[in-house]
Amino acid sequence: GLWDVGILKFDSAGNQLVFATYIGGLESEAPQSLVEDQEGNLIILGSTSSENFPVTDGVLQPGFSGGSPMPGNASPVEGVPYNNGSDLFIAKLSADGRQLLASTYLGGSDNDGIIPAGRPLTKNYGDQFRSDVTFDKDNNILIASHTASTDFPVSNGFQMAFGGGTHDGIVCKISSDLRQIEWASYVGGAGMDALFSIKTDDEGIVYAAGGTNSINFPVSVKAFKDQKPLPSDIDGIIVKISANGTALLSAT
């Protein structure tokens, strides 16, 4: 294809290449985040424009949903076209790099995991491709990202409707085998919102951070900062979400 993900593992001294592999289809892919789970497997989160990205049997979304084509100078970064639009992908690679244990698309009918160049939230290098993945004590997979899809597969979340504007942040909890969404929620207001980072504590409480220019972002009462940003400004955001995804506990 045009661009593939390349995954490389080195020894702790950085002297020896333990393994290296491609992951990709006939169009563009970009990796965004990776983490090693408690069993040593590698979980990779990224974006793809390939209709034949290597998915495995029985996963939550085996088919590509696509989006708006972003060829040439409309692409997030010049030279990385997304000709079919974009979905997120989540891939789980065995510890030795030899087996794709599970792999799925995740997205709606518009672009997911991509912020086009020149938008208000692309303030730093790589922001167009910035998302994050982690896992909880039960090896469930948690992701923070962003979407332009009004039909993103939200489920059991505290915000079930797209907030408006061009993008909303998204937070999802997915089973370790990538077969089902435990919960997924939009996070956003009427402007442009995106989440770039995620962590969870021992009780399963989820913390995510990102950016917004929404004047109605759902900040909580007595938040650290509850003033609305000016329409031309970007504010950082931090949200705290219940372990079951049904409640936004606090946000600033």
PDB file of C-alpha atoms in Angstrom:
ATOM      1  CA  GLY A   1       0.000   0.000   0.000  1.00  0.00           C
ATOM      2  CA  LEU A   2       0.915   3.644   0.377  1.00  0.00           C
ATOM      3  CA  TRP A   3       2.015   3.677   4.023  1.00  0.00           C
ATOM      4  CA  ASP A   4       2.161   0.777   6.506  1.00  0.00           C
ATOM      5  CA  VAL A   5       2.751   0.657  10.228  1.00  0.00           C
ATOM      6  CA  GLY A   6       6.184  -0.685  11.164  1.00  0.00           C
ATOM      7  CA  ILE A   7       6.621  -2.268  14.612  1.00  0.00           C
ATOM      8  CA  LEU A   8      10.137  -2.905  15.918  1.00  0.00           C
ATOM      9  CA  LYS A   9      11.251  -4.378  19.249  1.00  0.00           C
ATOM     10  CA  PHE A  10      14.829  -3.995  20.497  1.00  0.00           C
ATOM     11  CA  ASP A  11      16.590  -5.466  23.491  1.00  0.00           C
ATOM     12  CA  SER A  12      16.925  -3.285  26.590  1.00  0.00           C
ATOM     13  CA  ALA A  13      20.377  -2.060  25.535  1.00  0.00           C
ATOM     14  CA  GLY A  14      19.116  -1.082  22.093  1.00  0.00           C
ATOM     15  CA  ASN A  15      21.781  -3.203  20.408  1.00  0.00           C
ATOM     16  CA  GLN A  16      19.737  -6.074  18.986  1.00  0.00           C
ATOM     17  CA  LEU A  17      16.573  -6.090  16.908  1.00  0.00           C
ATOM     18  CA  VAL A  18      14.325  -8.731  18.508  1.00  0.00           C
ATOM     19  CA  PHE A  19      11.625  -8.579  15.814  1.00  0.00           C
ATOM     20  CA  ALA A  20      10.141  -6.265  13.195  1.00  0.00           C
ATOM     21  CA  THR A  21       6.891  -6.477  11.265  1.00  0.00           C
ATOM     22  CA  TYR A  22       4.617  -4.557   8.949  1.00  0.00           C
ATOM     23  CA  ILE A  23       0.913  -4.053   9.760  1.00  0.00           C
ATOM     24  CA  GLY A  24      -1.263  -2.632   7.014  1.00  0.00           C
ATOM     25  CA  GLY A  25      -3.400  -2.899   3.900  1.00  0.00           C
ATOM     26  CA  LEU A  26      -3.559  -1.343   0.445  1.00  0.00           C
ATOM     27  CA  GLU A  27      -3.911   2.275   1.592  1.00  0.00           C
ATOM     28  CA  SER A  28      -2.344   4.410   4.339  1.00  0.00           C
ATOM     29  CA  GLU A  29      -1.883   3.482   7.986  1.00  0.00           C
ATOM     30  CA  ALA A  30      -0.341   5.497  10.801  1.00  0.00           C
ATOM     31  CA  PRO A  31       0.416   4.247  14.333  1.00  0.00           C
ATOM     32  CA  GLN A  32      -0.681   6.534  17.157  1.00  0.00           C
ATOM     33  CA  SER A  33      -0.002   4.741  20.437  1.00  0.00           C
ATOM     34  CA  LEU A  34       1.101   1.381  21.800  1.00  0.00           C
ATOM     35  CA  VAL A  35       1.316  -0.348  25.161  1.00  0.00           C
ATOM     36  CA  GLU A  36       2.406  -3.759  26.426  1.00  0.00           C
ATOM     37  CA  ASP A  37      -0.296  -5.530  28.440  1.00  0.00           C
ATOM     38  CA  GLN A  38       0.163  -7.693  31.535  1.00  0.00           C
ATOM     39  CA  GLU A  39       0.800 -10.772  29.389  1.00  0.00           C
ATOM     40  CA  GLY A  40       3.486  -9.101  27.282  1.00  0.00           C
ATOM     41  CA  ASN A  41       1.281  -8.701  24.213  1.00  0.00           C
ATOM     42  CA  LEU A  42       1.545  -5.447  22.300  1.00  0.00           C
ATOM     43  CA  ILE A  43      -1.619  -3.370  21.802  1.00  0.00           C
ATOM     44  CA  ILE A  44      -1.382  -0.908  18.919  1.00  0.00           C
ATOM     45  CA  LEU A  45      -3.824   1.923  18.178  1.00  0.00           C
ATOM     46  CA  GLY A  46      -3.769   3.794  14.901  1.00  0.00           C
ATOM     47  CA  SER A  47      -5.683   4.998  11.858  1.00  0.00           C
ATOM     48  CA  THR A  48      -6.210   3.289   8.526  1.00  0.00           C
ATOM     49  CA  SER A  49      -7.668   4.035   5.114  1.00  0.00           C
ATOM     50  CA  SER A  50      -7.432   0.410   3.941  1.00  0.00           C
ATOM     51  CA  GLU A  51     -10.519  -1.623   3.157  1.00  0.00           C
ATOM     52  CA  ASN A  52      -8.422  -4.789   3.576  1.00  0.00           C
ATOM     53  CA  PHE A  53      -6.647  -4.004   6.859  1.00  0.00           C
ATOM     54  CA  PRO A  54      -5.885  -7.394   8.507  1.00  0.00           C
ATOM     55  CA  VAL A  55      -8.756  -7.982  10.947  1.00  0.00           C
ATOM     56  CA  THR A  56      -9.350 -11.252  12.812  1.00  0.00           C
ATOM     57  CA  ASP A  57     -12.483 -13.371  13.165  1.00  0.00           C
ATOM     58  CA  GLY A  58     -15.209 -12.459  15.637  1.00  0.00           C
ATOM     59  CA  VAL A  59     -14.031  -8.936  16.457  1.00  0.00           C
ATOM     60  CA  LEU A  60     -16.376  -6.051  17.218  1.00  0.00           C
ATOM     61  CA  GLN A  61     -16.066  -4.324  13.818  1.00  0.00           C
ATOM     62  CA  PRO A  62     -14.708  -6.523  11.029  1.00  0.00           C
ATOM     63  CA  GLY A  63     -15.583  -4.108   8.195  1.00  0.00           C
ATOM     64  CA  PHE A  64     -14.201  -0.738   7.158  1.00  0.00           C
ATOM     65  CA  SER A  65     -16.663   2.140   7.627  1.00  0.00           C
ATOM     66  CA  GLY A  66     -14.662   4.753   5.734  1.00  0.00           C
ATOM     67  CA  GLY A  67     -15.216   8.477   5.646  1.00  0.00           C
ATOM     68  CA  SER A  68     -14.391  11.526   3.543  1.00  0.00           C
ATOM     69  CA  PRO A  69     -11.413  11.077   1.184  1.00  0.00           C
ATOM     70  CA  MET A  70      -8.356  13.142   2.099  1.00  0.00           C
ATOM     71  CA  PRO A  71      -6.013  12.946  -0.902  1.00  0.00           C
ATOM     72  CA  GLY A  72      -3.017  15.142  -1.639  1.00  0.00           C
ATOM     73  CA  ASN A  73      -2.920  18.495   0.140  1.00  0.00           C
ATOM     74  CA  ALA A  74      -6.151  17.657   2.025  1.00  0.00           C
ATOM     75  CA  SER A  75      -4.372  14.860   3.897  1.00  0.00           C
ATOM     76  CA  PRO A  76      -3.479  15.264   7.590  1.00  0.00           C
ATOM     77  CA  VAL A  77       0.220  15.387   6.747  1.00  0.00           C
ATOM     78  CA  GLU A  78       1.414  16.051   3.194  1.00  0.00           C
ATOM     79  CA  GLY A  79       2.375  12.768   1.578  1.00  0.00           C
ATOM     80  CA  VAL A  80       0.128  10.560   3.746  1.00  0.00           C
ATOM     81  CA  PRO A  81      -3.171  10.510   1.826  1.00  0.00           C
ATOM     82  CA  TYR A  82      -6.278   8.842   3.251  1.00  0.00           C
ATOM     83  CA  ASN A  83      -8.056   8.191  -0.028  1.00  0.00           C
ATOM     84  CA  ASN A  84     -10.933   6.220   1.512  1.00  0.00           C
ATOM     85  CA  GLY A  85     -11.279   8.341   4.643  1.00  0.00           C
ATOM     86  CA  SER A  86     -10.232   6.792   7.945  1.00  0.00           C
ATOM     87  CA  ASP A  87     -11.191   4.390  10.704  1.00  0.00           C
ATOM     88  CA  LEU A  88      -9.308   3.721  13.882  1.00  0.00           C
ATOM     89  CA  PHE A  89      -7.766   0.282  14.211  1.00  0.00           C
ATOM     90  CA  ILE A  90      -6.766  -1.687  17.303  1.00  0.00           C
ATOM     91  CA  ALA A  91      -4.342  -4.570  16.874  1.00  0.00           C
ATOM     92  CA  LYS A  92      -3.012  -7.030  19.451  1.00  0.00           C
ATOM     93  CA  LEU A  93       0.350  -8.597  18.618  1.00  0.00           C
ATOM     94  CA  SER A  94       1.871 -11.566  20.448  1.00  0.00           C
ATOM     95  CA  ALA A  95       4.908 -10.945  22.648  1.00  0.00           C
ATOM     96  CA  ASP A  96       7.242 -12.541  20.100  1.00  0.00           C
ATOM     97  CA  GLY A  97       5.768 -10.532  17.211  1.00  0.00           C
ATOM     98  CA  ARG A  98       4.807 -13.668  15.260  1.00  0.00           C
ATOM     99  CA  GLN A  99       1.018 -13.709  15.651  1.00  0.00           C
ATOM    100  CA  LEU A 100      -1.754 -11.159  15.217  1.00  0.00           C
ATOM    101  CA  LEU A 101      -3.913 -12.254  18.156  1.00  0.00           C
ATOM    102  CA  ALA A 102      -6.774  -9.856  17.486  1.00  0.00           C
ATOM    103  CA  SER A 103      -7.398  -6.874  15.225  1.00  0.00           C
ATOM    104  CA  THR A 104     -10.438  -4.700  14.542  1.00  0.00           C
ATOM    105  CA  TYR A 105     -11.611  -1.544  12.889  1.00  0.00           C
ATOM    106  CA  LEU A 106     -13.359   1.050  15.074  1.00  0.00           C
ATOM    107  CA  GLY A 107     -15.268   3.939  13.549  1.00  0.00           C
ATOM    108  CA  GLY A 108     -18.349   5.470  11.992  1.00  0.00           C
ATOM    109  CA  SER A 109     -19.238   6.704   8.524  1.00  0.00           C
ATOM    110  CA  ASP A 110     -17.040   9.829   8.693  1.00  0.00           C
ATOM    111  CA  ASN A 111     -13.344  10.132   9.537  1.00  0.00           C
ATOM    112  CA  ASP A 112     -12.126   8.710  12.843  1.00  0.00           C
ATOM    113  CA  GLY A 113      -8.757   9.194  14.531  1.00  0.00           C
ATOM    114  CA  ILE A 114      -7.746  11.960  12.112  1.00  0.00           C
ATOM    115  CA  ILE A 115      -7.699  15.753  12.468  1.00  0.00           C
ATOM    116  CA  PRO A 116      -7.004  17.437   9.110  1.00  0.00           C
ATOM    117  CA  ALA A 117      -4.087  19.856   8.960  1.00  0.00           C
ATOM    118  CA  GLY A 118      -4.901  23.498   9.589  1.00  0.00           C
ATOM    119  CA  ARG A 119      -7.701  22.868  12.097  1.00  0.00           C
ATOM    120  CA  PRO A 120      -7.668  24.717  15.458  1.00  0.00           C
ATOM    121  CA  LEU A 121      -6.499  21.690  17.474  1.00  0.00           C
ATOM    122  CA  THR A 122      -3.432  20.932  15.352  1.00  0.00           C
ATOM    123  CA  LYS A 123      -1.110  23.057  17.444  1.00  0.00           C
ATOM    124  CA  ASN A 124       1.859  20.695  17.710  1.00  0.00           C
ATOM    125  CA  TYR A 125       3.715  18.265  15.492  1.00  0.00           C
ATOM    126  CA  GLY A 126       1.792  15.013  15.160  1.00  0.00           C
ATOM    127  CA  ASP A 127      -1.507  16.273  16.600  1.00  0.00           C
ATOM    128  CA  GLN A 128      -3.345  15.140  13.471  1.00  0.00           C
ATOM    129  CA  PHE A 129      -2.591  11.532  14.471  1.00  0.00           C
ATOM    130  CA  ARG A 130      -2.619  11.774  18.258  1.00  0.00           C
ATOM    131  CA  SER A 131      -4.625   9.178  20.213  1.00  0.00           C
ATOM    132  CA  ASP A 132      -3.799   6.962  23.191  1.00  0.00           C
ATOM    133  CA  VAL A 133      -4.312   3.390  24.385  1.00  0.00           C
ATOM    134  CA  THR A 134      -3.944   1.748  27.789  1.00  0.00           C
ATOM    135  CA  PHE A 135      -5.441  -1.173  29.728  1.00  0.00           C
ATOM    136  CA  ASP A 136      -7.026  -1.776  33.143  1.00  0.00           C
ATOM    137  CA  LYS A 137      -6.345  -4.426  35.809  1.00  0.00           C
ATOM    138  CA  ASP A 138      -8.554  -6.919  33.912  1.00  0.00           C
ATOM    139  CA  ASN A 139      -6.683  -6.302  30.629  1.00  0.00           C
ATOM    140  CA  ASN A 140      -9.652  -4.477  29.120  1.00  0.00           C
ATOM    141  CA  ILE A 141      -8.418  -1.987  26.524  1.00  0.00           C
ATOM    142  CA  LEU A 142      -9.131   1.736  26.928  1.00  0.00           C
ATOM    143  CA  ILE A 143      -8.662   4.283  24.173  1.00  0.00           C
ATOM    144  CA  ALA A 144      -8.948   8.053  23.876  1.00  0.00           C
ATOM    145  CA  SER A 145      -9.259   9.614  20.435  1.00  0.00           C
ATOM    146  CA  HIS A 146     -11.532  11.815  18.314  1.00  0.00           C
ATOM    147  CA  THR A 147     -14.090  11.445  15.557  1.00  0.00           C
ATOM    148  CA  ALA A 148     -16.068  13.370  12.967  1.00  0.00           C
ATOM    149  CA  SER A 149     -18.644  10.548  12.820  1.00  0.00           C
ATOM    150  CA  THR A 150     -22.097  11.252  14.210  1.00  0.00           C
ATOM    151  CA  ASP A 151     -22.700   7.484  14.167  1.00  0.00           C
ATOM    152  CA  PHE A 152     -19.565   6.356  16.009  1.00  0.00           C
ATOM    153  CA  PRO A 153     -20.456   3.103  17.849  1.00  0.00           C
ATOM    154  CA  VAL A 154     -21.083   4.610  21.280  1.00  0.00           C
ATOM    155  CA  SER A 155     -22.614   2.288  23.881  1.00  0.00           C
ATOM    156  CA  ASN A 156     -23.522   2.588  27.575  1.00  0.00           C
ATOM    157  CA  GLY A 157     -21.718   5.937  27.735  1.00  0.00           C
ATOM    158  CA  PHE A 158     -22.487   9.182  29.548  1.00  0.00           C
ATOM    159  CA  GLN A 159     -22.755  11.154  26.249  1.00  0.00           C
ATOM    160  CA  MET A 160     -24.536   9.180  23.579  1.00  0.00           C
ATOM    161  CA  ALA A 161     -25.017  11.983  21.025  1.00  0.00           C
ATOM    162  CA  PHE A 162     -22.426  13.836  18.948  1.00  0.00           C
ATOM    163  CA  GLY A 163     -21.908  17.254  20.553  1.00  0.00           C
ATOM    164  CA  GLY A 164     -21.595  19.226  17.303  1.00  0.00           C
ATOM    165  CA  GLY A 165     -18.854  21.042  15.446  1.00  0.00           C
ATOM    166  CA  THR A 166     -16.328  19.153  13.332  1.00  0.00           C
ATOM    167  CA  HIS A 167     -15.024  16.656  15.923  1.00  0.00           C
ATOM    168  CA  ASP A 168     -15.823  15.195  19.336  1.00  0.00           C
ATOM    169  CA  GLY A 169     -13.500  13.377  21.662  1.00  0.00           C
ATOM    170  CA  ILE A 170     -14.222   9.693  22.246  1.00  0.00           C
ATOM    171  CA  VAL A 171     -13.435   7.340  25.137  1.00  0.00           C
ATOM    172  CA  CYS A 172     -13.948   3.582  24.810  1.00  0.00           C
ATOM    173  CA  LYS A 173     -13.487   0.495  26.967  1.00  0.00           C
ATOM    174  CA  ILE A 174     -13.113  -2.674  24.894  1.00  0.00           C
ATOM    175  CA  SER A 175     -12.744  -6.317  25.927  1.00  0.00           C
ATOM    176  CA  SER A 176      -9.212  -7.700  25.784  1.00  0.00           C
ATOM    177  CA  ASP A 177     -10.116 -10.017  22.895  1.00  0.00           C
ATOM    178  CA  LEU A 178     -11.503  -7.040  20.903  1.00  0.00           C
ATOM    179  CA  ARG A 179     -14.853  -8.793  20.522  1.00  0.00           C
ATOM    180  CA  GLN A 180     -17.093  -6.269  22.250  1.00  0.00           C
ATOM    181  CA  ILE A 181     -17.344  -2.664  23.391  1.00  0.00           C
ATOM    182  CA  GLU A 182     -17.922  -2.559  27.135  1.00  0.00           C
ATOM    183  CA  TRP A 183     -18.765   1.144  26.844  1.00  0.00           C
ATOM    184  CA  ALA A 184     -17.994   4.046  24.566  1.00  0.00           C
ATOM    185  CA  SER A 185     -18.878   7.720  24.813  1.00  0.00           C
ATOM    186  CA  TYR A 186     -18.559  10.971  22.969  1.00  0.00           C
ATOM    187  CA  VAL A 187     -16.903  13.781  24.940  1.00  0.00           C
ATOM    188  CA  GLY A 188     -17.577  17.207  23.490  1.00  0.00           C
ATOM    189  CA  GLY A 189     -19.581  20.329  22.882  1.00  0.00           C
ATOM    190  CA  ALA A 190     -20.616  22.427  19.911  1.00  0.00           C
ATOM    191  CA  GLY A 191     -17.082  23.241  18.733  1.00  0.00           C
ATOM    192  CA  MET A 192     -14.061  21.043  18.064  1.00  0.00           C
ATOM    193  CA  ASP A 193     -13.033  18.553  20.741  1.00  0.00           C
ATOM    194  CA  ALA A 194     -10.379  15.840  20.833  1.00  0.00           C
ATOM    195  CA  LEU A 195      -8.835  13.536  23.420  1.00  0.00           C
ATOM    196  CA  PHE A 196      -5.154  12.669  23.199  1.00  0.00           C
ATOM    197  CA  SER A 197      -4.252  10.848  26.441  1.00  0.00           C
ATOM    198  CA  ILE A 198      -5.827   8.304  28.807  1.00  0.00           C
ATOM    199  CA  LYS A 199      -5.049   6.614  32.136  1.00  0.00           C
ATOM    200  CA  THR A 200      -6.986   4.471  34.614  1.00  0.00           C
ATOM    201  CA  ASP A 201      -6.531   3.936  38.360  1.00  0.00           C
ATOM    202  CA  ASP A 202      -6.811   0.801  40.515  1.00  0.00           C
ATOM    203  CA  GLU A 203     -10.555   1.317  40.927  1.00  0.00           C
ATOM    204  CA  GLY A 204     -11.113   1.540  37.182  1.00  0.00           C
ATOM    205  CA  ILE A 205     -11.788   5.288  37.156  1.00  0.00           C
ATOM    206  CA  VAL A 206     -10.775   6.701  33.779  1.00  0.00           C
ATOM    207  CA  TYR A 207      -8.924   9.981  33.229  1.00  0.00           C
ATOM    208  CA  ALA A 208      -8.562  11.491  29.765  1.00  0.00           C
ATOM    209  CA  ALA A 209      -7.064  14.750  28.493  1.00  0.00           C
ATOM    210  CA  GLY A 210      -7.185  16.694  25.256  1.00  0.00           C
ATOM    211  CA  GLY A 211      -8.231  20.032  23.790  1.00  0.00           C
ATOM    212  CA  THR A 212     -11.381  21.983  22.916  1.00  0.00           C
ATOM    213  CA  ASN A 213     -12.707  25.251  21.570  1.00  0.00           C
ATOM    214  CA  SER A 214     -16.321  24.426  22.543  1.00  0.00           C
ATOM    215  CA  ILE A 215     -17.896  27.175  24.615  1.00  0.00           C
ATOM    216  CA  ASN A 216     -20.311  24.594  26.043  1.00  0.00           C
ATOM    217  CA  PHE A 217     -17.856  21.816  26.903  1.00  0.00           C
ATOM    218  CA  PRO A 218     -19.436  19.890  29.838  1.00  0.00           C
ATOM    219  CA  VAL A 219     -17.317  21.218  32.702  1.00  0.00           C
ATOM    220  CA  SER A 220     -18.391  20.240  36.211  1.00  0.00           C
ATOM    221  CA  VAL A 221     -19.565  22.469  39.044  1.00  0.00           C
ATOM    222  CA  LYS A 222     -16.630  24.078  40.874  1.00  0.00           C
ATOM    223  CA  ALA A 223     -14.208  22.882  38.208  1.00  0.00           C
ATOM    224  CA  PHE A 224     -10.617  24.085  38.375  1.00  0.00           C
ATOM    225  CA  LYS A 225     -11.406  26.230  35.329  1.00  0.00           C
ATOM    226  CA  ASP A 226     -15.039  26.656  34.362  1.00  0.00           C
ATOM    227  CA  GLN A 227     -14.761  29.746  32.136  1.00  0.00           C
ATOM    228  CA  LYS A 228     -15.588  29.217  28.504  1.00  0.00           C
ATOM    229  CA  PRO A 229     -12.738  29.774  26.025  1.00  0.00           C
ATOM    230  CA  LEU A 230     -13.038  32.497  23.426  1.00  0.00           C
ATOM    231  CA  PRO A 231     -14.244  31.120  20.078  1.00  0.00           C
ATOM    232  CA  SER A 232     -10.777  31.504  18.570  1.00  0.00           C
ATOM    233  CA  ASP A 233      -8.968  29.910  21.537  1.00  0.00           C
ATOM    234  CA  ILE A 234      -8.073  26.350  22.454  1.00  0.00           C
ATOM    235  CA  ASP A 235      -8.197  25.138  26.048  1.00  0.00           C
ATOM    236  CA  GLY A 236      -6.816  21.940  27.462  1.00  0.00           C
ATOM    237  CA  ILE A 237      -9.408  19.608  28.990  1.00  0.00           C
ATOM    238  CA  ILE A 238      -9.297  16.877  31.634  1.00  0.00           C
ATOM    239  CA  VAL A 239     -12.205  14.531  32.290  1.00  0.00           C
ATOM    240  CA  LYS A 240     -12.811  11.932  35.011  1.00  0.00           C
ATOM    241  CA  ILE A 241     -15.193   9.113  34.060  1.00  0.00           C
ATOM    242  CA  SER A 242     -16.779   6.365  36.150  1.00  0.00           C
ATOM    243  CA  ALA A 243     -15.463   2.831  35.683  1.00  0.00           C
ATOM    244  CA  ASN A 244     -18.683   1.734  33.974  1.00  0.00           C
ATOM    245  CA  GLY A 245     -18.639   4.725  31.610  1.00  0.00           C
ATOM    246  CA  THR A 246     -22.102   5.990  32.527  1.00  0.00           C
ATOM    247  CA  ALA A 247     -21.093   9.109  34.480  1.00  0.00           C
ATOM    248  CA  LEU A 248     -18.839  12.063  33.835  1.00  0.00           C
ATOM    249  CA  LEU A 249     -17.611  12.526  37.415  1.00  0.00           C
ATOM    250  CA  SER A 250     -15.789  15.798  36.810  1.00  0.00           C
ATOM    251  CA  ALA A 251     -14.351  17.843  33.981  1.00  0.00           C
ATOM    252  CA  THR A 252     -12.358  21.068  33.629  1.00  0.00           C
TER     253      THR A 252
END
